[in-house]
């Protein structure tokens, strides 16, 4: 299923950022610092199971619920 990584990234940013630009920016920075290159993923990107698992761990660390 292509695009799952982008969906997960967006869910983490939306839930953690709560529409507040500062929180959105810091959440994006946290993802980048943890090795997630945001610009590399879009709705057509092939899903990498390693990245999916890493995003699940990050979401858990940030107390964010994702699918």
mmCIF file with all atom_site columns, C-alpha atoms in Angstrom:
data_model
loop_
_atom_site.group_PDB
_atom_site.id
_atom_site.type_symbol
_atom_site.label_atom_id
_atom_site.label_alt_id
_atom_site.label_comp_id
_atom_site.label_asym_id
_atom_site.label_entity_id
_atom_site.label_seq_id
_atom_site.pdbx_PDB_ins_code
_atom_site.Cartn_x
_atom_site.Cartn_y
_atom_site.Cartn_z
_atom_site.occupancy
_atom_site.B_iso_or_equiv
_atom_site.pdbx_formal_charge
_atom_site.auth_seq_id
_atom_site.auth_comp_id
_atom_site.auth_asym_id
_atom_site.auth_atom_id
_atom_site.pdbx_PDB_model_num
ATOM 1  C CA . UNK A 1 1  ? 0.000  0.000  0.000  1.00 0.00 ? 1  UNK A CA 1
ATOM 2  C CA . UNK A 1 2  ? 1.728  3.140  -1.196 1.00 0.00 ? 2  UNK A CA 1
ATOM 3  C CA . UNK A 1 3  ? 1.445  6.318  0.834  1.00 0.00 ? 3  UNK A CA 1
ATOM 4  C CA . UNK A 1 4  ? 1.134  4.791  4.308  1.00 0.00 ? 4  UNK A CA 1
ATOM 5  C CA . UNK A 1 5  ? 4.304  6.517  5.505  1.00 0.00 ? 5  UNK A CA 1
ATOM 6  C CA . UNK A 1 6  ? 3.023  9.930  4.384  1.00 0.00 ? 6  UNK A CA 1
ATOM 7  C CA . UNK A 1 7  ? -0.296 9.251  6.122  1.00 0.00 ? 7  UNK A CA 1
ATOM 8  C CA . UNK A 1 8  ? 1.477  8.295  9.336  1.00 0.00 ? 8  UNK A CA 1
ATOM 9  C CA . UNK A 1 9  ? 3.733  11.364 9.214  1.00 0.00 ? 9  UNK A CA 1
ATOM 10 C CA . UNK A 1 10 ? 0.722  13.617 8.670  1.00 0.00 ? 10 UNK A CA 1
ATOM 11 C CA . UNK A 1 11 ? -1.176 11.977 11.548 1.00 0.00 ? 11 UNK A CA 1
ATOM 12 C CA . UNK A 1 12 ? 1.739  12.471 13.940 1.00 0.00 ? 12 UNK A CA 1
ATOM 13 C CA . UNK A 1 13 ? 2.152  16.117 12.914 1.00 0.00 ? 13 UNK A CA 1
ATOM 14 C CA . UNK A 1 14 ? -1.588 16.851 13.054 1.00 0.00 ? 14 UNK A CA 1
ATOM 15 C CA . UNK A 1 15 ? -2.171 15.233 16.437 1.00 0.00 ? 15 UNK A CA 1
ATOM 16 C CA . UNK A 1 16 ? 0.982  16.543 18.067 1.00 0.00 ? 16 UNK A CA 1
ATOM 17 C CA . UNK A 1 17 ? 0.798  19.996 16.453 1.00 0.00 ? 17 UNK A CA 1
ATOM 18 C CA . UNK A 1 18 ? -2.883 20.647 17.239 1.00 0.00 ? 18 UNK A CA 1
ATOM 19 C CA . UNK A 1 19 ? -2.933 23.401 14.601 1.00 0.00 ? 19 UNK A CA 1
ATOM 20 C CA . UNK A 1 20 ? -0.317 25.473 16.430 1.00 0.00 ? 20 UNK A CA 1
ATOM 21 C CA . UNK A 1 21 ? 2.481  26.446 14.061 1.00 0.00 ? 21 UNK A CA 1
ATOM 22 C CA . UNK A 1 22 ? 5.200  26.279 16.713 1.00 0.00 ? 22 UNK A CA 1
ATOM 23 C CA . UNK A 1 23 ? 4.191  22.759 17.761 1.00 0.00 ? 23 UNK A CA 1
ATOM 24 C CA . UNK A 1 24 ? 3.947  21.678 14.126 1.00 0.00 ? 24 UNK A CA 1
ATOM 25 C CA . UNK A 1 25 ? 7.452  22.977 13.443 1.00 0.00 ? 25 UNK A CA 1
ATOM 26 C CA . UNK A 1 26 ? 8.937  21.304 16.513 1.00 0.00 ? 26 UNK A CA 1
ATOM 27 C CA . UNK A 1 27 ? 7.209  18.020 15.673 1.00 0.00 ? 27 UNK A CA 1
ATOM 28 C CA . UNK A 1 28 ? 8.640  18.118 12.154 1.00 0.00 ? 28 UNK A CA 1
ATOM 29 C CA . UNK A 1 29 ? 12.059 18.846 13.627 1.00 0.00 ? 29 UNK A CA 1
ATOM 30 C CA . UNK A 1 30 ? 11.753 15.881 16.005 1.00 0.00 ? 30 UNK A CA 1
ATOM 31 C CA . UNK A 1 31 ? 10.880 13.594 13.102 1.00 0.00 ? 31 UNK A CA 1
ATOM 32 C CA . UNK A 1 32 ? 13.865 14.848 11.111 1.00 0.00 ? 32 UNK A CA 1
ATOM 33 C CA . UNK A 1 33 ? 16.208 14.406 14.079 1.00 0.00 ? 33 UNK A CA 1
ATOM 34 C CA . UNK A 1 34 ? 14.957 10.841 14.486 1.00 0.00 ? 34 UNK A CA 1
ATOM 35 C CA . UNK A 1 35 ? 15.901 10.095 10.865 1.00 0.00 ? 35 UNK A CA 1
ATOM 36 C CA . UNK A 1 36 ? 12.622 10.634 9.019  1.00 0.00 ? 36 UNK A CA 1
ATOM 37 C CA . UNK A 1 37 ? 13.250 12.754 5.911  1.00 0.00 ? 37 UNK A CA 1
ATOM 38 C CA . UNK A 1 38 ? 9.844  14.368 5.421  1.00 0.00 ? 38 UNK A CA 1
ATOM 39 C CA . UNK A 1 39 ? 10.506 15.497 1.845  1.00 0.00 ? 39 UNK A CA 1
ATOM 40 C CA . UNK A 1 40 ? 11.193 11.916 0.732  1.00 0.00 ? 40 UNK A CA 1
ATOM 41 C CA . UNK A 1 41 ? 7.603  10.771 1.213  1.00 0.00 ? 41 UNK A CA 1
ATOM 42 C CA . UNK A 1 42 ? 4.381  11.586 -0.605 1.00 0.00 ? 42 UNK A CA 1
ATOM 43 C CA . UNK A 1 43 ? 1.107  9.809  -1.387 1.00 0.00 ? 43 UNK A CA 1
ATOM 44 C CA . UNK A 1 44 ? 2.816  7.727  -4.099 1.00 0.00 ? 44 UNK A CA 1
ATOM 45 C CA . UNK A 1 45 ? 5.892  6.670  -2.105 1.00 0.00 ? 45 UNK A CA 1
ATOM 46 C CA . UNK A 1 46 ? 6.420  2.946  -1.652 1.00 0.00 ? 46 UNK A CA 1
ATOM 47 C CA . UNK A 1 47 ? 6.141  1.853  1.948  1.00 0.00 ? 47 UNK A CA 1
ATOM 48 C CA . UNK A 1 48 ? 9.282  0.693  3.729  1.00 0.00 ? 48 UNK A CA 1
ATOM 49 C CA . UNK A 1 49 ? 8.463  -1.556 6.681  1.00 0.00 ? 49 UNK A CA 1
ATOM 50 C CA . UNK A 1 50 ? 11.495 -0.277 8.599  1.00 0.00 ? 50 UNK A CA 1
ATOM 51 C CA . UNK A 1 51 ? 10.296 3.326  8.315  1.00 0.00 ? 51 UNK A CA 1
ATOM 52 C CA . UNK A 1 52 ? 6.732  2.323  9.224  1.00 0.00 ? 52 UNK A CA 1
ATOM 53 C CA . UNK A 1 53 ? 7.996  0.610  12.382 1.00 0.00 ? 53 UNK A CA 1
ATOM 54 C CA . UNK A 1 54 ? 10.188 3.601  13.227 1.00 0.00 ? 54 UNK A CA 1
ATOM 55 C CA . UNK A 1 55 ? 7.178  5.927  12.875 1.00 0.00 ? 55 UNK A CA 1
ATOM 56 C CA . UNK A 1 56 ? 5.145  3.677  15.180 1.00 0.00 ? 56 UNK A CA 1
ATOM 57 C CA . UNK A 1 57 ? 7.898  3.911  17.798 1.00 0.00 ? 57 UNK A CA 1
ATOM 58 C CA . UNK A 1 58 ? 8.106  7.698  17.409 1.00 0.00 ? 58 UNK A CA 1
ATOM 59 C CA . UNK A 1 59 ? 4.313  8.021  17.709 1.00 0.00 ? 59 UNK A CA 1
ATOM 60 C CA . UNK A 1 60 ? 4.395  5.912  20.848 1.00 0.00 ? 60 UNK A CA 1
ATOM 61 C CA . UNK A 1 61 ? 7.185  8.087  22.316 1.00 0.00 ? 61 UNK A CA 1
ATOM 62 C CA . UNK A 1 62 ? 5.158  11.216 21.531 1.00 0.00 ? 62 UNK A CA 1
ATOM 63 C CA . UNK A 1 63 ? 1.924  9.705  22.929 1.00 0.00 ? 63 UNK A CA 1
ATOM 64 C CA . UNK A 1 64 ? 0.189  9.931  19.555 1.00 0.00 ? 64 UNK A CA 1
ATOM 65 C CA . UNK A 1 65 ? -2.240 7.289  18.301 1.00 0.00 ? 65 UNK A CA 1
ATOM 66 C CA . UNK A 1 66 ? -1.790 6.260  14.666 1.00 0.00 ? 66 UNK A CA 1
ATOM 67 C CA . UNK A 1 67 ? -3.087 3.313  12.638 1.00 0.00 ? 67 UNK A CA 1
#
